[in-house]
Each structure stands twice: as C-alpha cells, then as structure tokens.
XYZ file of C-alpha atoms in Angstrom:
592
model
C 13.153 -31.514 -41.125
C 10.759 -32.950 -38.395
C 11.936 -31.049 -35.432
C 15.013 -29.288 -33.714
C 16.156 -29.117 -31.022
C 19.171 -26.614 -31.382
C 19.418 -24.127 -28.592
C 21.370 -21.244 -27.668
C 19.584 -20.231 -24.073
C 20.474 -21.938 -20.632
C 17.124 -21.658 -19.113
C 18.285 -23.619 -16.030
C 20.501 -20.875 -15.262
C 17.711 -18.417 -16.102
C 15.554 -19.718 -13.820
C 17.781 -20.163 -10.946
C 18.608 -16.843 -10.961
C 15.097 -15.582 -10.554
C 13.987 -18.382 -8.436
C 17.744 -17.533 -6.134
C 16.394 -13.388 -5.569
C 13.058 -14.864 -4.737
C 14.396 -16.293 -1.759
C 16.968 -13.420 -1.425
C 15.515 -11.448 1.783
C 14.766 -14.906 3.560
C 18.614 -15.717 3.636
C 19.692 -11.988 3.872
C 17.763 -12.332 7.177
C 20.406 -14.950 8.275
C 23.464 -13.219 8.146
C 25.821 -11.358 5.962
C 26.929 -14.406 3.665
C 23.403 -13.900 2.231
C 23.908 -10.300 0.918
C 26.284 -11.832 -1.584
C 24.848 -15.010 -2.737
C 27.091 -16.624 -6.325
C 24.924 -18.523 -8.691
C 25.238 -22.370 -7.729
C 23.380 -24.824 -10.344
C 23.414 -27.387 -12.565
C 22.999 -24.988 -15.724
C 25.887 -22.943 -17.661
C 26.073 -19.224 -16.156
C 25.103 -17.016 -18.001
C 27.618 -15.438 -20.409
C 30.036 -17.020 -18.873
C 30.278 -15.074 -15.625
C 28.755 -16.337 -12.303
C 25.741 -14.531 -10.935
C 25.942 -12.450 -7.925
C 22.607 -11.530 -6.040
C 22.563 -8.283 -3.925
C 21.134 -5.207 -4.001
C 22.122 -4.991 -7.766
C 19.768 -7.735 -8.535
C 17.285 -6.980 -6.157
C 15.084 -6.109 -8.558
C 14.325 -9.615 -9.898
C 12.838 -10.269 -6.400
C 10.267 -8.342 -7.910
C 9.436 -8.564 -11.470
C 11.911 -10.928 -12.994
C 13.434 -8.039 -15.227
C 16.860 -9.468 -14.600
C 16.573 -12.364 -17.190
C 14.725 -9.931 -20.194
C 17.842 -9.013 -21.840
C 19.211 -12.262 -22.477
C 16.168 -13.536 -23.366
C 15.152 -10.974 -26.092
C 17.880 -11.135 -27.508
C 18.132 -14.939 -27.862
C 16.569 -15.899 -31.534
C 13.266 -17.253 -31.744
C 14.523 -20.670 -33.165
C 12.426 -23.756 -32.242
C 15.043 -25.421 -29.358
C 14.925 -22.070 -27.957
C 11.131 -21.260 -28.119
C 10.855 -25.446 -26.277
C 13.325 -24.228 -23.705
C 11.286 -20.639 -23.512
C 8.311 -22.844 -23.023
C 9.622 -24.636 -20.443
C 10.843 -21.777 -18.252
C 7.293 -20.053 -18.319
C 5.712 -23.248 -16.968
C 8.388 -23.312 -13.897
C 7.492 -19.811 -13.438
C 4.043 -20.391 -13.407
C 4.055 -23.942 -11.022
C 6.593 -22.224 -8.560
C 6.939 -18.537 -8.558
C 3.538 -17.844 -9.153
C 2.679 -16.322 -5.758
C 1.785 -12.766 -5.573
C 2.000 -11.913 -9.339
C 2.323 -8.523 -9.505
C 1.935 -5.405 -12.534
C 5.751 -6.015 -12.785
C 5.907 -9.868 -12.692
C 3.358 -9.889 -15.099
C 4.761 -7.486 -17.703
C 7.818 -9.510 -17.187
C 6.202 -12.608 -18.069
C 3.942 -11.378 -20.692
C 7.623 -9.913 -22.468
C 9.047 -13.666 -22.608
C 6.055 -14.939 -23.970
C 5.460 -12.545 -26.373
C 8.866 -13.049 -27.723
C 8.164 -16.303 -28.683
C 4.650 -15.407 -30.259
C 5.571 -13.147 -32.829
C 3.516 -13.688 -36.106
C 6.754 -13.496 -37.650
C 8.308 -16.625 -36.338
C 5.119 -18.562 -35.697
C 6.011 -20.773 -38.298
C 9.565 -22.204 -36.479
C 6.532 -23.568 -34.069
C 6.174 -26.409 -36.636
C 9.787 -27.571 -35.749
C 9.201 -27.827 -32.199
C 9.780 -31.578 -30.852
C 7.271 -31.236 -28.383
C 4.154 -30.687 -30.068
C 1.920 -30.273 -27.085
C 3.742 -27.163 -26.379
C 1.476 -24.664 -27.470
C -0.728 -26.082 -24.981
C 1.631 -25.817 -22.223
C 2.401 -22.765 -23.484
C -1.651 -21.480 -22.661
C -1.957 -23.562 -19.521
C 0.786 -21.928 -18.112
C -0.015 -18.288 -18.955
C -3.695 -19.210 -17.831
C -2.642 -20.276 -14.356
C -0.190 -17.257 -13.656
C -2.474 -14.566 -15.249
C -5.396 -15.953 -13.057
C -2.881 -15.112 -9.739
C -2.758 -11.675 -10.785
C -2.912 -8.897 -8.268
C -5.404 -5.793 -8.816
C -3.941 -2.282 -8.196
C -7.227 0.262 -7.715
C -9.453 -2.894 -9.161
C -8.491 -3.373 -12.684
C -5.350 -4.161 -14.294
C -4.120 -4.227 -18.220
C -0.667 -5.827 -19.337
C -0.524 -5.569 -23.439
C 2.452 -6.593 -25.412
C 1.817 -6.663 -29.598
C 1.284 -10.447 -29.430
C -0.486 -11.308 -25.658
C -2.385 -8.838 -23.906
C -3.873 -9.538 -19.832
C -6.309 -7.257 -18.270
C -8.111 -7.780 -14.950
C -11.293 -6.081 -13.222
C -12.510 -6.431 -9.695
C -16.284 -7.470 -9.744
C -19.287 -8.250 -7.113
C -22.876 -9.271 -7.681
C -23.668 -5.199 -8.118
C -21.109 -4.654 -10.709
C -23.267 -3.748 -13.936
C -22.314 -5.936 -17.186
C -18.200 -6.203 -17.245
C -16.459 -6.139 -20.405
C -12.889 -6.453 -21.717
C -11.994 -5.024 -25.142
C -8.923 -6.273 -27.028
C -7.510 -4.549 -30.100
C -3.953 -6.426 -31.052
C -1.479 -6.679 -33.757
C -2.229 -10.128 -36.002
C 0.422 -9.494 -38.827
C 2.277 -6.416 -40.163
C -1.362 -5.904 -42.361
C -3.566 -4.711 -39.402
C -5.272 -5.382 -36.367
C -7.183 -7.994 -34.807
C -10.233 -7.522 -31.792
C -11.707 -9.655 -29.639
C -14.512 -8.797 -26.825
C -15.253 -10.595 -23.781
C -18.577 -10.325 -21.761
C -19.572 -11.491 -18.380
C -23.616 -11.129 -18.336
C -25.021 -9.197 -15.910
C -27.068 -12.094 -14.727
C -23.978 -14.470 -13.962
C -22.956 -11.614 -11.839
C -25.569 -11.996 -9.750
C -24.521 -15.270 -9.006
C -21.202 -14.010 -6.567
C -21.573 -14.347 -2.993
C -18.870 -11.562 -2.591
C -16.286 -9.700 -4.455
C -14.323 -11.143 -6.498
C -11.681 -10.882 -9.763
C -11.978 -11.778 -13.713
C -8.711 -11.993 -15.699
C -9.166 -11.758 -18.859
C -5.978 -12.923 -21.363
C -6.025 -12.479 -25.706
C -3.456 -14.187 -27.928
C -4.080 -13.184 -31.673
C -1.369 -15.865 -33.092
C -1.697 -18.514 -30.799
C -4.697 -20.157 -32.662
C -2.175 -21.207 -35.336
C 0.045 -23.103 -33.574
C -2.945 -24.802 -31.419
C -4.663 -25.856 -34.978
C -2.657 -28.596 -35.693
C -3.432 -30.512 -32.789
C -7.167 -30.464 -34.907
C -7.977 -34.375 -36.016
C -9.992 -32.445 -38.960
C -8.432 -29.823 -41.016
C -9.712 -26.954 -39.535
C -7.921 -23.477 -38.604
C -8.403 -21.233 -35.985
C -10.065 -17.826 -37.530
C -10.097 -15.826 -34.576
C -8.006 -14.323 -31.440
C -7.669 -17.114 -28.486
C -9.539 -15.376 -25.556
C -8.901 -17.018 -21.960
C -11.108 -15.944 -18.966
C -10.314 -16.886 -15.352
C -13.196 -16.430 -13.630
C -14.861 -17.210 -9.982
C -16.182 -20.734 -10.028
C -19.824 -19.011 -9.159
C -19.655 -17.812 -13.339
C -21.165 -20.555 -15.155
C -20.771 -19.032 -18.589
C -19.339 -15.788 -20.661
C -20.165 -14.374 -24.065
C -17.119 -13.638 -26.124
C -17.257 -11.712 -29.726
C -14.562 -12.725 -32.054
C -13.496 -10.966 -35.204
C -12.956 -13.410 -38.025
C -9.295 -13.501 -40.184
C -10.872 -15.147 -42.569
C -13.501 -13.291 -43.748
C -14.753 -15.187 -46.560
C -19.062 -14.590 -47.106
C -19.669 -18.463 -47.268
C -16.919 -19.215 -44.607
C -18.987 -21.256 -41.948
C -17.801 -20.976 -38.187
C -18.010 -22.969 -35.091
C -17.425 -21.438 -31.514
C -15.347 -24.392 -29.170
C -13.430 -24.159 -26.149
C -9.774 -25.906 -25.923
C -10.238 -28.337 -23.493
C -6.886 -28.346 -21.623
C -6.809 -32.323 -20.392
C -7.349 -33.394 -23.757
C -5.814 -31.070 -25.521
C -8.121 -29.921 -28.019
C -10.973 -27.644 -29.493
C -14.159 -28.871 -28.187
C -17.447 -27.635 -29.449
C -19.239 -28.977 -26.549
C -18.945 -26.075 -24.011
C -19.674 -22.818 -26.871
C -22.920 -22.331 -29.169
C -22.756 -19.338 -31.888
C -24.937 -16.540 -30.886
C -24.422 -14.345 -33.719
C -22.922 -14.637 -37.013
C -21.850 -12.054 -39.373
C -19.487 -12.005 -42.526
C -16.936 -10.509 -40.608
C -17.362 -11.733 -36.640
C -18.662 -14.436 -34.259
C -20.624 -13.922 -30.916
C -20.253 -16.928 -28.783
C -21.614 -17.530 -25.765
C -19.376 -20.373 -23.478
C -19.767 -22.323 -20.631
C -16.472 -21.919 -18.054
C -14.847 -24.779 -16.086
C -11.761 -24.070 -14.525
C -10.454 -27.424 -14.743
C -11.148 -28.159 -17.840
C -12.255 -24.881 -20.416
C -11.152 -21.274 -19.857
C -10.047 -20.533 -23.650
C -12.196 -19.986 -26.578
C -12.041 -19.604 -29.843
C -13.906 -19.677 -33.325
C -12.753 -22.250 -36.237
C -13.154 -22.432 -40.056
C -14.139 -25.454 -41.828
C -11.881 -27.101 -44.375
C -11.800 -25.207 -47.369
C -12.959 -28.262 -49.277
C -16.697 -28.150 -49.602
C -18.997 -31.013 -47.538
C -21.442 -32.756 -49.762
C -23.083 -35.801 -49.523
C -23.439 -35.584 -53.548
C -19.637 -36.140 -53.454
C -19.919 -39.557 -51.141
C -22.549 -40.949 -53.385
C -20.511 -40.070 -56.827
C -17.427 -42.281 -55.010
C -19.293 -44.939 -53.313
C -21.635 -45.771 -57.183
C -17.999 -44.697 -58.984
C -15.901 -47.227 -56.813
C -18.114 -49.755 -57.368
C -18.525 -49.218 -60.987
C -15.410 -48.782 -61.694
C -14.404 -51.977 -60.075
C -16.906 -54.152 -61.737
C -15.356 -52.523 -65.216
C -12.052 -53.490 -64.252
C -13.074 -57.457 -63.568
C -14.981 -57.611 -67.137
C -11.694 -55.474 -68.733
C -9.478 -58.005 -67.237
C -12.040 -61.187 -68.151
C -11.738 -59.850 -72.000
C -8.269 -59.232 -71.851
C -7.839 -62.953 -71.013
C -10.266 -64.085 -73.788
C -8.924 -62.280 -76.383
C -4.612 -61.821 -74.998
C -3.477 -64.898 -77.596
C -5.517 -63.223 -80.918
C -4.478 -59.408 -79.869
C -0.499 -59.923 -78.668
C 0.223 -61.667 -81.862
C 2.917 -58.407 -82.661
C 5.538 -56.854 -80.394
C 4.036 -53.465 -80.365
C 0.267 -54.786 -79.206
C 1.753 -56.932 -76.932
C 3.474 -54.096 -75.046
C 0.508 -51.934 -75.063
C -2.015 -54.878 -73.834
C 0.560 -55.494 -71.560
C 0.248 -52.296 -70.183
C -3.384 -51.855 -70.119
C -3.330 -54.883 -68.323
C -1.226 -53.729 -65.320
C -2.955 -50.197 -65.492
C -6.233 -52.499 -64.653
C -4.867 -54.246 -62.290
C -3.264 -51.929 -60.181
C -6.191 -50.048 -60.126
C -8.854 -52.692 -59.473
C -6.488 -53.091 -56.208
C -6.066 -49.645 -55.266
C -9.731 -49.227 -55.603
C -10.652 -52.618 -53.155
C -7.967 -51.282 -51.265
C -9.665 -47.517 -50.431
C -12.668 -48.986 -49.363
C -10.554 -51.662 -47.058
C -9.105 -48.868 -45.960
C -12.271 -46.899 -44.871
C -14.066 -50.051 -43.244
C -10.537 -50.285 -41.133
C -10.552 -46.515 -39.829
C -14.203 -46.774 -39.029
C -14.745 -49.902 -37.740
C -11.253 -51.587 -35.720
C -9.535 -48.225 -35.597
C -6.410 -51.000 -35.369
C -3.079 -48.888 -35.995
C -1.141 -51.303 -37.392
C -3.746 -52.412 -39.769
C -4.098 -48.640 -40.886
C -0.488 -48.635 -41.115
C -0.303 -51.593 -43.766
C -3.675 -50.479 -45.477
C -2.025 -46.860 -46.462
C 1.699 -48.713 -47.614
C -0.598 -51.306 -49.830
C -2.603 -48.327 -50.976
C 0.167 -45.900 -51.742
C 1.617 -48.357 -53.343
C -0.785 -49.325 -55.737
C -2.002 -46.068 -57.000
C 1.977 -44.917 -57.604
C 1.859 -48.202 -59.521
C -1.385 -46.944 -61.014
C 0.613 -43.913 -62.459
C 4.231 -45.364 -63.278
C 2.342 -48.147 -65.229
C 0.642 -45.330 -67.422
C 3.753 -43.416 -67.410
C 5.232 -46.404 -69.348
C 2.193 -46.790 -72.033
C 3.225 -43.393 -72.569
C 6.623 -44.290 -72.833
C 5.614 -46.862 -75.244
C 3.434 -44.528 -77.148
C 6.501 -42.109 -77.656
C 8.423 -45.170 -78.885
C 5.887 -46.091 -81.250
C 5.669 -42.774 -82.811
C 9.170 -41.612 -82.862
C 11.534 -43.815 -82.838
C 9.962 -46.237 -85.546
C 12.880 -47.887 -86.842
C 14.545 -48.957 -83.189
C 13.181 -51.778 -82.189
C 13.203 -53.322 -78.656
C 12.735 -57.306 -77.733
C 10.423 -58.289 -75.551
C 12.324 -59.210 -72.941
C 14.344 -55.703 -72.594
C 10.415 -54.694 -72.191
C 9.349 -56.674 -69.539
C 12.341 -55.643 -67.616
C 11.934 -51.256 -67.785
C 8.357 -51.799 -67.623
C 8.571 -54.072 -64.312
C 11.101 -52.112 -62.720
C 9.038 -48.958 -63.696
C 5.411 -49.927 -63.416
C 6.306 -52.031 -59.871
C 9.639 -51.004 -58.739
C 9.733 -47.095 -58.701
C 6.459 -47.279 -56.695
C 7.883 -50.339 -54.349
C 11.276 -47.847 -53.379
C 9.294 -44.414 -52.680
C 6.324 -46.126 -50.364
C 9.012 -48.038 -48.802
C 11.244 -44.642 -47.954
C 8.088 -42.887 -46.652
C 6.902 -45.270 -43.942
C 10.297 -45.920 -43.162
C 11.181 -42.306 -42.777
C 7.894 -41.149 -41.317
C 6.248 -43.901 -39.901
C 8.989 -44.019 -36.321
C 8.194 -40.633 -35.428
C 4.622 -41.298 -35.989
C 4.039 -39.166 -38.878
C 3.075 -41.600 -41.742
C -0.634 -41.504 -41.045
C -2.730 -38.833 -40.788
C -5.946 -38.280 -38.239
C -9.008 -39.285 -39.473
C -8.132 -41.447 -42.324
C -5.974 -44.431 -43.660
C -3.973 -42.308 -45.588
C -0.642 -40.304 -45.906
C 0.185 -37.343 -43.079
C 0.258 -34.184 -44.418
C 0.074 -31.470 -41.841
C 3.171 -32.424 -39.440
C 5.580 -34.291 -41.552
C 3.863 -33.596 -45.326
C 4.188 -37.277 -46.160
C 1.717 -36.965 -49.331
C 4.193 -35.155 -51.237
C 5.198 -38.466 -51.785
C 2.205 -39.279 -53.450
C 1.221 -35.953 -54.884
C 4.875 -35.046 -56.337
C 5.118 -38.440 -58.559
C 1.461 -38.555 -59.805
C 1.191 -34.816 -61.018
C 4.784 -35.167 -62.470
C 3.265 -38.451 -64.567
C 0.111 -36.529 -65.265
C 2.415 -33.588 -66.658
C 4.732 -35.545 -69.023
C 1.688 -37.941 -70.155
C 0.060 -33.935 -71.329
C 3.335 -33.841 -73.233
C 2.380 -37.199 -75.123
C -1.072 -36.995 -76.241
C 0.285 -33.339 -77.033
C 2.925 -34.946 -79.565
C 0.103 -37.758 -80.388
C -2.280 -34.572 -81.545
C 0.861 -33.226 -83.676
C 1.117 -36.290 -85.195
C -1.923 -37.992 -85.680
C -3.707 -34.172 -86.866
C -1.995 -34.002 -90.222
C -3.867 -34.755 -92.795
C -3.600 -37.451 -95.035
C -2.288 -37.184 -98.931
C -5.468 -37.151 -101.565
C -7.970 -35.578 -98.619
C -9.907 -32.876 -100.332
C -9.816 -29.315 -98.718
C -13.996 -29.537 -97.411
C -12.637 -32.879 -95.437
C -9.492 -31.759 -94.384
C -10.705 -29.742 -91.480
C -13.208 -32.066 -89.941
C -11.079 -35.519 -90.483
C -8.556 -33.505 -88.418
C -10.906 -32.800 -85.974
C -12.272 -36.220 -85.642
C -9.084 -38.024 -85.742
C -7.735 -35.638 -82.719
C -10.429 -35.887 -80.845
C -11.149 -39.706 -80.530
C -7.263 -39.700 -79.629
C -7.579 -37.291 -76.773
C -10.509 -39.084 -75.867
C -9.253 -42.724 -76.016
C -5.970 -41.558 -74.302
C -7.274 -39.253 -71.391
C -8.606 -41.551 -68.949
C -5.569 -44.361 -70.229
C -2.796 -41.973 -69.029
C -4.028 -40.288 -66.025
C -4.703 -36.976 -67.209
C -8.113 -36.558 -65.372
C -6.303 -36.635 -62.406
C -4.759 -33.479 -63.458
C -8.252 -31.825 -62.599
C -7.023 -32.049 -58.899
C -4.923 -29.286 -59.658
C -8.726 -27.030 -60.599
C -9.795 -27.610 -56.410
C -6.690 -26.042 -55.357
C -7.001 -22.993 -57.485
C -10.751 -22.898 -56.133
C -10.843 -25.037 -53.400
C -14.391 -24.004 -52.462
C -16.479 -24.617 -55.324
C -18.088 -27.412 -54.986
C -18.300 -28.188 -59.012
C -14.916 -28.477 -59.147
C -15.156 -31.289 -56.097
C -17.814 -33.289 -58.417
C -15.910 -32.977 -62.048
C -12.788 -34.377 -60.135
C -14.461 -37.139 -57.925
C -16.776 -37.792 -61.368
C -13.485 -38.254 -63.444
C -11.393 -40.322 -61.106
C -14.293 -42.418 -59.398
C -15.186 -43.780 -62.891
C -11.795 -44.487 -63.997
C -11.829 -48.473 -64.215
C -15.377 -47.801 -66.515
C -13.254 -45.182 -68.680
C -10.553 -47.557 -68.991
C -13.174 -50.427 -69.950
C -14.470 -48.526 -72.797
C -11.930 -46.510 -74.333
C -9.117 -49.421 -73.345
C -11.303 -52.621 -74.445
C -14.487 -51.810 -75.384
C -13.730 -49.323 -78.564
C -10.770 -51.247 -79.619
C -12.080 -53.028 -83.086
C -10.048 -55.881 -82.711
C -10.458 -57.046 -79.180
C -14.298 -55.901 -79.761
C -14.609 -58.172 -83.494
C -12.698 -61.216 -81.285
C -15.069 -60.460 -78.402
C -18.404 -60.774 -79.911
C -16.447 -64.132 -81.986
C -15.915 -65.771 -78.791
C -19.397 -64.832 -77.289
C -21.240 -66.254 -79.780
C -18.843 -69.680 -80.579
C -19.228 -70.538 -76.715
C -23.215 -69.987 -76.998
C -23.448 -71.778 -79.912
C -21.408 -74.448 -78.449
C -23.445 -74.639 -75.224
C -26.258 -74.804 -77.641
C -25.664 -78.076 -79.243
C-alpha cells in the first residue's frame, strides 16, 4: 500500500460550524433569525443531524470546543489525519485572529490527536506527503498569534506543547523548558534560549512563542534526500523580527557514543532540513546545544539529525572504484578465454552446461558493473530523470540476472551430484536456464517500475537506484538475491557432504587432511561462483556501524569478476592446459 485515502470525518462540516459561531454575534446583531442559525454547507452534517448555533453553541465562538468530541473520537487513520491536516491549516489562514488560552488548547487537542507516537507510523500512508510540513507551518503561524494573559502563556498536550513570554530589551536571558512524552518508555526535553544580547536588540516590548513537537521529527525525515533521522524534539520559535538568532539545547533519542549530529533548521519554502542557518555549540553523548539564526519567512523550527547508520569512508570509495575496475578487466580476459578454449572444454553435456553458465554469470556481471558506474556519471553529471529511470531498470536487471544465472549453476550442480542417472538434452537446458537466468529477472524489474515508477516511487534521492524509504522498491532486489544466496548455502552445503568422504584405500594419517583439502578448495572455488559473498550484506545490518564490516563486504563484492576469473577460469586444469596450448601455438606461429 502506497497511500489511503479512506476517511470517516467531514471536516467541511467541522469547519463550518466553527467558522458559522465565529460570525455568530455579527448576525445575532441583525435580528432574531440570527439567534437560530441551521448549518448550511456543502459538507455532510455531522451525525446526521443539522447544526443549530445559539447560545448552546456559543461556546465555539470562543475556543472551538464544539468540534473536540467528534474529532477525538474519529481514528487516527491516514485519510483522516490528511483531512485533520487540512482543517488545522483553514483554522490557522482564517480564524486565526485573536487566538486565545482556549482557542489554543483547542487547537493544540486536534493536533495532538493526530501526533501520537502510537500512530505516527499511519503518517507513511498519507497521499500528501508534504503534510507534515503543512502540518508545522500551520501550527507555527497560529501559535505565533497567541494572546498573553499576565505575560506568559503554556498550552501542553503529551505530544505538542506552546508556551509564550512577554519580553523587552530589559528582560534578563528568557528561557523555555520542555519536558514531553516521546514513547510509552520515557520522556523527552528540549530547551530554548533567547541571549540576553539579542534582547537588547528590541525597540519595545514584545512576545516569543515558543512551540515543541517530540514526534514530529519522524514524519518530517523522510522528506531527507540522504538517509538521515531526526534525533531530537522539533522546537519552533516565533520571535520579533529584531531577534537575529536563538540557542536551543536538544536531548538526543539516539544516544549512541559515536553517533555524530548536525543542528539544521527546516526551511519551510523548500521544505527541508537545512544546515545553513544552525552551527553545534556543544556536543555531548547524550544532547546538542545549537545556536540558530531566525527568519520568519523562511526558518523558525530546529532540530538536530543523525547520520546514516552506515559508516562514511573514503577507504570504502577507493576499494569500489580499484574493485570495479578490476573486476571488469577480469571479466573481458574470462570471457576472451572462454572463447579460446569453448570448442576443446564443451566437448560433454555436463561441461557444456556449466561453461555455459559461467559464461552468462560473466556476462551479466561485466554489464551490471559498466552499468553502476553509468549510472553514477548520470546522477552526477545530467541529473536527466528519464535517463536515471532506464539506468536503474538496465541495472536491476542485470544484477537479478547476475543471481538467477548462479542460481541455475547451482541447479546444475545439484543435478550433477544427485540425480546422476537422469539425464537432460541440451536443448531442454538452454530453455530453464534462459527463462531462469534472463526471464525471472526480465518479469520482476518489469513489475517494479511499472508498479512504482507512476507514482514516482521507483527511484530513490540521491542515486540511480531502487526507492526504498516511501514505496520500499528494493525489496525487489534484496528479497530475490538473499533468497539465491540462501539456497546456493544449501548447495555447496550438500557439495561439502559429498565431496568430504573419503575415498576407499586412504590410510587413517591422510584421511583427515585430504578431507580437509578437498572441502576447502570446493568452498573456495564455489563461493565467489554462486553469490555467497553477497551474503556478508546480511553482517552490516546486524552491525551497521562498524566500518570493517563495510570493507569485508565492498572487498568481496567489488572483486567479484577477479574471483570469478580465477576460481572460474584460471584454476580450472583444463581450460588452464588449453590456455597456455593456444598461447604458445599463436606465438610460435607469429614467430615463423
């Protein structure tokens, strides 16, 4: 599921009823056909029964408490929460004037309905994905028209919290302290600072508003063109346009020793985290002091983020860019011998198959591998869409064709070994292992971009490659290659039962280490062949942070096409003998 739209509230109604006893005493004035006033609109009514404003709904003249019930009780499903969404920003834009302690609590009720760390997630499923940002732009502009009773103010619901202080240039340094719910585990804090030095800056008195969402961060993240997260409470400040900047403490979730962290501001046209208006201050294992610049127009939230749990290292972009390129050159000279020596080593059904196969495997690598770097040169250099669009399909493609093709050498393996008196023709071959090696990949790229690719969720940011954080369309990448690299385990498992028995007239001193050696250059020769070092992917999940982990992997599967060179072609006797034949016949040749 992408998105739904479902929804069980009539927000029209909602809002014409609150907007209808806002302009209650003006027609009341007017006669008596204004002290009962039925609900006219384009919306259903509410429950079914039409609306009638008088002095029984006088109260939503004055804090909007009228339309609580019915939203409360409304589940937090994604249609709703859009439609929830929606009403807060017609609030905001047209019933914003004189926000009182009673509009506020009113409004800070509805929205902290709908940011509840327990149905944060049903955020994902909401078709408009810039509505968390609506969401804060509207809260932002109504909080910031708050009234002050006796100079301060403080709103807090478990999940948004407003407080408000009335300040001049004599006002020592002002401070607002949050301490909110996160998740059912504990509490979250947050601290905002306005220097005594900006203060100084006011040419009369004035008002800060100070706002804290602890869950928001998580459903502003994804709007991130890098993988990072949120670690910290969103803090919004509306402040005088004199105040030039604010220092803000944040405590981290995440609270990780190594766990680096960079203070930005959400830029509100563009919709993003910016690190251009925040610097870190102070950093400790367990919060960040940031100190922000504050535009009105353009930044009044902050928060902290948390790199990518995947390490940075320029070690690992070296290891790919010399792997790549040795692995491709591999693949050119394994595919140049394979064409010397294909007539001498195919001579029998069962070589045939398994040349056959390492010749694909090759192939379809060498491809994928010209294709990644393609790839890269098109993100960084044209940053043409389309061409993105056909580099990923041609890529996915190739290394799913990668794995089915070494699914069926180990296919063929298991045939070899097990079934050794049914015997297959060539041409019942050529067919499973096309429709395998090239056909299986061919229907599952196809059904992704076609799936994925209208709604604009077939690529992700920052890379030629498949979406994962909207629409997860890596699974279809991720699913069928760990599923090959789990039933290849299976055959070099059956290959080490097999192949480790010793032979009849061993003696007992030999027994051990010819079992040894003969299970060892298996596991060796077949490793790299079927895939399984890709299976190390599985180690930087577990520990996604250590960087060793990040080199084995990128060490393993950068140097593939060389692996597959010299355990494939190189250390096979035969197509080595008829190798070093054909070398020296041709100089000898060119010789005379």
């Amino acid at each position: 599921m992408l998105s739904d739209a479902c929804a069980s509230l009539d927000v029209q109604s909602l809002f014409q009823r609150i907007s209808q006893s806002e302009r209650l005493p003006c027609s009341a004035g007017h006669g008596a056909a204004g002290a009962h006033l039925p609900f006219v609109g384009g919306g259903k009514q509410g429950h079914g029964k039409p609306e009638h404003f008088g002095a029984g709904n006088h109260s939503c003249q004055a804090d909007f408490s009228c339309i609580i019930p019915d939203i409360l009780s409304s589940p937090a499903i994604p249609g709703n929460i859009a439609d929830i969404v929606e009403l807060l920003k017609k609030i905001s834009l047209l019933l914003s004037e004189n926000v009182t302690r009673g509009k506020m609590q009113s409004y800070s009720r509805i929205a902290n309905h709908i940011l509840n760390s327990s149905i944060i997630s049903n955020w994902a499923f909401v078709k408009d994905k810039n509505a968390g940002s609506m969401l804060l732009d509207s809260v932002n502009l109504f909080a910031g028209k708050l009234l002050l009773r006796n100079g301060s103010e403080s709103i807090q619901e478990p999940f948004i919290a407003t407080k408000g202080y009335s300040i001049h240039r004599n006002t020592s340094a002002k401070s607002f302290d949050f301490s909110m719910e996160f998740n059912s585990t504990g509490n979250i804090t947050g601290h905002v600072v306005i220097p005594e030095d900006e203060l100084l800056r006011l040419p009369r008195a004035s008002k800060a508003i100070s706002v804290a969402f602890p869950t928001l961060g998580a459903i502003l993240e994804s709007t991130q063109p890098e993988p990072a997260f949120v670690n910290g409470m969103v803090l919004s400040v509306s402040l005088p346009e004199e105040l030039q900047s604010v220092l803000l403490t944040f405590e981290k979730l995440n609270k990780l020793e190594q766990a680096g962290a960079q203070c930005v501001g959400w830029h509100s046209a563009e919709r993003r985290w910016d690190p251009a208006p925040c610097a870190v201050r102070a950093h400790t294992t367990s919060a960040v002091v940031c100190v922000c610049a504050h535009r009105r127009r353009s930044y009044r939230s902050f928060s902290i983020l948390m790199a990518p749990a995947a390490p940075r290292s320029a070690l690992l972009g070296y290891i790919t860019q010399v792997g790549l390129g040795l692995s491709i050159l591999s693949l050119l000279l394994c595919l140049l011998i394979e064409a010397v020596v294909w007539h001498h080593v195919t001579k029998t059904e069962i070589t045939y198959m398994r040349h056959f196969c390492l010749v694909n495997i090759a192939a379809s690598l060498l491809v994928a591998d010209v294709l990644f770097i393609l790839a890269a040169i098109v993100h960084n250099t044209t940053l043409n869409y389309q061409l993105c669009v056909a580099a990923t399909f041609f890529l996915h493609f190739f290394y799913l064709a990668l794995f089915f093709w070494m699914f069926t050498l180990g296919l063929l393996i298991l045939y070899g070994l097990l079934l050794i008196f049914f015997k297959i023709t060539r041409s019942v071959f050529l067919a499973a292992a096309f429709s395998i090696g090239y056909g299986c990949p061919l229907v599952i790229s196809v059904l992704t971009v076609a799936i994925t690719e209208p709604k604009n969720g077939y690529l992700r940011s920052g890379a030629c490659w498949l979406n994962w954080y909207e629409t997860k369309a890596l699974l279809a990448f991720v699913v069928p290659a760990l599923s090959i690299v789990v039933m290849n385990l299976i055959v070099v498992v059956v290959v080490v039962v097999k192949t480790g028995r010793s032979s009849v007239g061993e003696g007992f001193k030999s027994q051990d280490l010819s079992s040894m050696i003969r299970v060892s250059k298996n596991v060796a020769l077949l490793t790299p062949l079927l895939g399984l070092t890709w299976g190390f992917g599985l180690a930087t999940i577990i520990d996604s942070r250590s960087l060793a982990f990040h080199v084995v992997f990128a060490l393993l599967n950068a140097f593939q096409g060389f692996f597959i060179l010299l355990f494939g072609t190189l250390l096979d006797r035969k197509v080595l003998i008829l190798n070093y034949m054909h070398i020296f016949y041709t100089l000898r040749n060119w010789s005379l």
